[in-house]
Amino acid sequence: MKLNTIIVLLFGLLLSSCQTTTKDQQVKRFGSITGLKADKLARYKELHANAWPEVLKKIKDCHIRNYSIYLQKIKNEYYLFSYFEYTGEDFDGDMKKMAADPNTQRWWKETDPCQQPLPETAAKKEIWTNMEEVFHTN
């Protein structure tokens, strides 16, 4: 194999590696928390066990992946922790697009009454409190 061919192949591998790294660096991770009303626990679980396909599609269309919601009881209170990764380039625009979607609005009419926002978030008429990422490793 000629030296020029080897250099071109190595450069191609290096460029491919850089593009992957750049793409990975564009991933933004989000964690948030809210309360869950104890009397709505079964309903909330039921809704998410049968999440609407249109809502799941909108989540993907808005560049969200690896979306998870976890449940934890602390003392006598229930809390939800959500985690997702955003891979788009216009987070605010994508969130507005999601909020404008009629199926998502219907979904939120089902899920919002189940949730109990933390006091400082409720004061802003929001549901989920954003959390600070203090550690991450791949």
mmCIF file of N, CA, C and O in Angstrom, residues 78-123:
data_model
loop_
_atom_site.group_PDB
_atom_site.id
_atom_site.type_symbol
_atom_site.label_atom_id
_atom_site.label_comp_id
_atom_site.label_asym_id
_atom_site.label_seq_id
_atom_site.Cartn_x
_atom_site.Cartn_y
_atom_site.Cartn_z
ATOM 1 N N TYR A 78 -43.591 11.065 48.099
ATOM 2 C CA TYR A 78 -43.079 10.477 46.861
ATOM 3 C C TYR A 78 -42.459 11.565 45.986
ATOM 4 O O TYR A 78 -42.989 12.685 45.899
ATOM 5 N N TYR A 79 -41.350 11.197 45.341
ATOM 6 C CA TYR A 79 -40.650 12.116 44.448
ATOM 7 C C TYR A 79 -40.340 11.424 43.131
ATOM 8 O O TYR A 79 -40.057 10.221 43.099
ATOM 9 N N LEU A 80 -40.379 12.218 42.061
ATOM 10 C CA LEU A 80 -40.018 11.739 40.738
ATOM 11 C C LEU A 80 -38.724 12.426 40.325
ATOM 12 O O LEU A 80 -38.579 13.646 40.497
ATOM 13 N N PHE A 81 -37.805 11.656 39.794
ATOM 14 C CA PHE A 81 -36.569 12.181 39.247
ATOM 15 C C PHE A 81 -36.555 11.861 37.763
ATOM 16 O O PHE A 81 -36.758 10.708 37.373
ATOM 17 N N SER A 82 -36.361 12.868 36.930
ATOM 18 C CA SER A 82 -36.311 12.603 35.492
ATOM 19 C C SER A 82 -34.915 12.895 34.970
ATOM 20 O O SER A 82 -34.214 13.783 35.470
ATOM 21 N N TYR A 83 -34.535 12.126 33.978
ATOM 22 C CA TYR A 83 -33.244 12.287 33.314
ATOM 23 C C TYR A 83 -33.467 12.149 31.817
ATOM 24 O O TYR A 83 -34.190 11.259 31.375
ATOM 25 N N PHE A 84 -32.856 13.042 31.039
ATOM 26 C CA PHE A 84 -32.851 12.871 29.591
ATOM 27 C C PHE A 84 -31.640 13.550 28.993
ATOM 28 O O PHE A 84 -30.987 14.370 29.638
ATOM 29 N N GLU A 85 -31.366 13.163 27.771
ATOM 30 C CA GLU A 85 -30.270 13.754 27.011
ATOM 31 C C GLU A 85 -30.858 14.487 25.821
ATOM 32 O O GLU A 85 -31.743 13.966 25.135
ATOM 33 N N TYR A 86 -30.363 15.688 25.601
ATOM 34 C CA TYR A 86 -30.820 16.509 24.484
ATOM 35 C C TYR A 86 -29.714 16.573 23.435
ATOM 36 O O TYR A 86 -28.564 16.899 23.760
ATOM 37 N N THR A 87 -30.057 16.247 22.190
ATOM 38 C CA THR A 87 -29.057 16.178 21.129
ATOM 39 C C THR A 87 -29.264 17.223 20.037
ATOM 40 O O THR A 87 -28.543 17.224 19.047
ATOM 41 N N GLY A 88 -30.232 18.094 20.200
ATOM 42 C CA GLY A 88 -30.500 19.108 19.183
ATOM 43 C C GLY A 88 -29.631 20.344 19.356
ATOM 44 O O GLY A 88 -28.707 20.372 20.177
ATOM 45 N N GLU A 89 -29.970 21.360 18.588
ATOM 46 C CA GLU A 89 -29.193 22.603 18.622
ATOM 47 C C GLU A 89 -29.998 23.794 19.134
ATOM 48 O O GLU A 89 -29.444 24.876 19.332
ATOM 49 N N ASP A 90 -31.309 23.632 19.333
ATOM 50 C CA ASP A 90 -32.162 24.725 19.786
ATOM 51 C C ASP A 90 -33.112 24.197 20.859
ATOM 52 O O ASP A 90 -34.286 23.912 20.597
ATOM 53 N N PHE A 91 -32.602 24.068 22.077
ATOM 54 C CA PHE A 91 -33.378 23.480 23.162
ATOM 55 C C PHE A 91 -34.678 24.255 23.399
ATOM 56 O O PHE A 91 -35.758 23.660 23.466
ATOM 57 N N ASP A 92 -34.586 25.577 23.524
ATOM 58 C CA ASP A 92 -35.788 26.367 23.787
ATOM 59 C C ASP A 92 -36.815 26.207 22.667
ATOM 60 O O ASP A 92 -38.004 26.061 22.929
ATOM 61 N N GLY A 93 -36.339 26.211 21.426
ATOM 62 C CA GLY A 93 -37.242 26.035 20.288
ATOM 63 C C GLY A 93 -37.904 24.673 20.288
ATOM 64 O O GLY A 93 -39.108 24.555 20.033
ATOM 65 N N ASP A 94 -37.126 23.639 20.590
ATOM 66 C CA ASP A 94 -37.692 22.283 20.637
ATOM 67 C C ASP A 94 -38.695 22.141 21.782
ATOM 68 O O ASP A 94 -39.713 21.464 21.641
ATOM 69 N N MET A 95 -38.418 22.775 22.921
ATOM 70 C CA MET A 95 -39.346 22.688 24.045
ATOM 71 C C MET A 95 -40.640 23.442 23.732
ATOM 72 O O MET A 95 -41.728 23.010 24.118
ATOM 73 N N LYS A 96 -40.543 24.558 22.994
ATOM 74 C CA LYS A 96 -41.755 25.282 22.574
ATOM 75 C C LYS A 96 -42.561 24.439 21.594
ATOM 76 O O LYS A 96 -43.790 24.412 21.641
ATOM 77 N N LYS A 97 -41.849 23.743 20.692
ATOM 78 C CA LYS A 97 -42.530 22.869 19.724
ATOM 79 C C LYS A 97 -43.271 21.753 20.459
ATOM 80 O O LYS A 97 -44.409 21.425 20.132
ATOM 81 N N MET A 98 -42.627 21.191 21.482
ATOM 82 C CA MET A 98 -43.271 20.128 22.251
ATOM 83 C C MET A 98 -44.489 20.675 23.001
ATOM 84 O O MET A 98 -45.560 20.057 23.000
ATOM 85 N N ALA A 99 -44.340 21.843 23.615
ATOM 86 C CA ALA A 99 -45.434 22.431 24.391
ATOM 87 C C ALA A 99 -46.622 22.809 23.505
ATOM 88 O O ALA A 99 -47.756 22.828 23.984
ATOM 89 N N ALA A 100 -46.386 23.090 22.236
ATOM 90 C CA ALA A 100 -47.458 23.462 21.316
ATOM 91 C C ALA A 100 -48.188 22.254 20.735
ATOM 92 O O ALA A 100 -49.255 22.398 20.143
ATOM 93 N N ASP A 101 -47.637 21.070 20.936
ATOM 94 C CA ASP A 101 -48.214 19.854 20.361
ATOM 95 C C ASP A 101 -49.500 19.469 21.102
ATOM 96 O O ASP A 101 -49.496 19.294 22.324
ATOM 97 N N PRO A 102 -50.618 19.323 20.384
ATOM 98 C CA PRO A 102 -51.902 18.992 21.033
ATOM 99 C C PRO A 102 -51.877 17.668 21.810
ATOM 100 O O PRO A 102 -52.479 17.574 22.887
ATOM 101 N N ASN A 103 -51.189 16.656 21.295
ATOM 102 C CA ASN A 103 -51.129 15.377 22.023
ATOM 103 C C ASN A 103 -50.336 15.515 23.317
ATOM 104 O O ASN A 103 -50.715 14.939 24.343
ATOM 105 N N THR A 104 -49.271 16.274 23.268
ATOM 106 C CA THR A 104 -48.483 16.502 24.483
ATOM 107 C C THR A 104 -49.295 17.296 25.494
ATOM 108 O O THR A 104 -49.268 16.996 26.694
ATOM 109 N N GLN A 105 -50.043 18.274 25.030
ATOM 110 C CA GLN A 105 -50.897 19.056 25.933
ATOM 111 C C GLN A 105 -51.938 18.167 26.609
ATOM 112 O O GLN A 105 -52.181 18.294 27.817
ATOM 113 N N ARG A 106 -52.535 17.253 25.830
ATOM 114 C CA ARG A 106 -53.493 16.301 26.411
ATOM 115 C C ARG A 106 -52.802 15.406 27.441
ATOM 116 O O ARG A 106 -53.371 15.099 28.503
ATOM 117 N N TRP A 107 -51.581 14.953 27.140
ATOM 118 C CA TRP A 107 -50.809 14.097 28.053
ATOM 119 C C TRP A 107 -50.547 14.835 29.360
ATOM 120 O O TRP A 107 -50.722 14.290 30.447
ATOM 121 N N TRP A 108 -50.125 16.082 29.250
ATOM 122 C CA TRP A 108 -49.841 16.865 30.450
ATOM 123 C C TRP A 108 -51.103 17.095 31.280
ATOM 124 O O TRP A 108 -51.019 17.193 32.510
ATOM 125 N N LYS A 109 -52.268 17.162 30.646
ATOM 126 C CA LYS A 109 -53.523 17.301 31.404
ATOM 127 C C LYS A 109 -53.783 16.057 32.248
ATOM 128 O O LYS A 109 -54.489 16.121 33.254
ATOM 129 N N GLU A 110 -53.238 14.940 31.825
ATOM 130 C CA GLU A 110 -53.360 13.691 32.590
ATOM 131 C C GLU A 110 -52.287 13.582 33.686
ATOM 132 O O GLU A 110 -52.571 13.119 34.780
ATOM 133 N N THR A 111 -51.058 13.984 33.351
ATOM 134 C CA THR A 111 -49.949 13.775 34.288
ATOM 135 C C THR A 111 -49.783 14.905 35.302
ATOM 136 O O THR A 111 -49.442 14.652 36.460
ATOM 137 N N ASP A 112 -50.018 16.154 34.881
ATOM 138 C CA ASP A 112 -49.776 17.284 35.786
ATOM 139 C C ASP A 112 -50.538 17.189 37.108
ATOM 140 O O ASP A 112 -49.967 17.472 38.168
ATOM 141 N N PRO A 113 -51.819 16.796 37.109
ATOM 142 C CA PRO A 113 -52.538 16.715 38.386
ATOM 143 C C PRO A 113 -51.969 15.654 39.347
ATOM 144 O O PRO A 113 -52.276 15.681 40.538
ATOM 145 N N CYS A 114 -51.168 14.749 38.832
ATOM 146 C CA CYS A 114 -50.560 13.721 39.676
ATOM 147 C C CYS A 114 -49.338 14.256 40.428
ATOM 148 O O CYS A 114 -48.946 13.708 41.452
ATOM 149 N N GLN A 115 -48.768 15.315 39.912
ATOM 150 C CA GLN A 115 -47.488 15.793 40.417
ATOM 151 C C GLN A 115 -47.657 16.897 41.452
ATOM 152 O O GLN A 115 -48.619 17.656 41.419
ATOM 153 N N GLN A 116 -46.701 16.955 42.365
ATOM 154 C CA GLN A 116 -46.693 17.951 43.429
ATOM 155 C C GLN A 116 -45.366 18.702 43.360
ATOM 156 O O GLN A 116 -44.357 18.231 43.883
ATOM 157 N N PRO A 117 -45.339 19.860 42.683
ATOM 158 C CA PRO A 117 -44.080 20.586 42.525
ATOM 159 C C PRO A 117 -43.467 20.990 43.860
ATOM 160 O O PRO A 117 -44.190 21.196 44.847
ATOM 161 N N LEU A 118 -42.154 21.131 43.879
ATOM 162 C CA LEU A 118 -41.481 21.669 45.051
ATOM 163 C C LEU A 118 -41.933 23.128 45.214
ATOM 164 O O LEU A 118 -42.283 23.793 44.232
ATOM 165 N N PRO A 119 -41.955 23.646 46.449
ATOM 166 C CA PRO A 119 -42.529 24.982 46.692
ATOM 167 C C PRO A 119 -41.959 26.092 45.799
ATOM 168 O O PRO A 119 -42.722 26.897 45.258
ATOM 169 N N GLU A 120 -40.644 26.150 45.629
ATOM 170 C CA GLU A 120 -40.060 27.238 44.833
ATOM 171 C C GLU A 120 -40.445 27.128 43.356
ATOM 172 O O GLU A 120 -40.558 28.122 42.650
ATOM 173 N N THR A 121 -40.695 25.915 42.890
ATOM 174 C CA THR A 121 -41.106 25.710 41.503
ATOM 175 C C THR A 121 -42.595 25.996 41.349
ATOM 176 O O THR A 121 -43.016 26.590 40.354
ATOM 177 N N ALA A 122 -43.383 25.609 42.319
ATOM 178 C CA ALA A 122 -44.828 25.892 42.290
ATOM 179 C C ALA A 122 -45.063 27.405 42.258
ATOM 180 O O ALA A 122 -45.980 27.874 41.580
ATOM 181 N N ALA A 123 -44.224 28.164 42.971
ATOM 182 C CA ALA A 123 -44.360 29.624 42.991
ATOM 183 C C ALA A 123 -44.179 30.216 41.594
ATOM 184 O O ALA A 123 -44.738 31.273 41.289
#
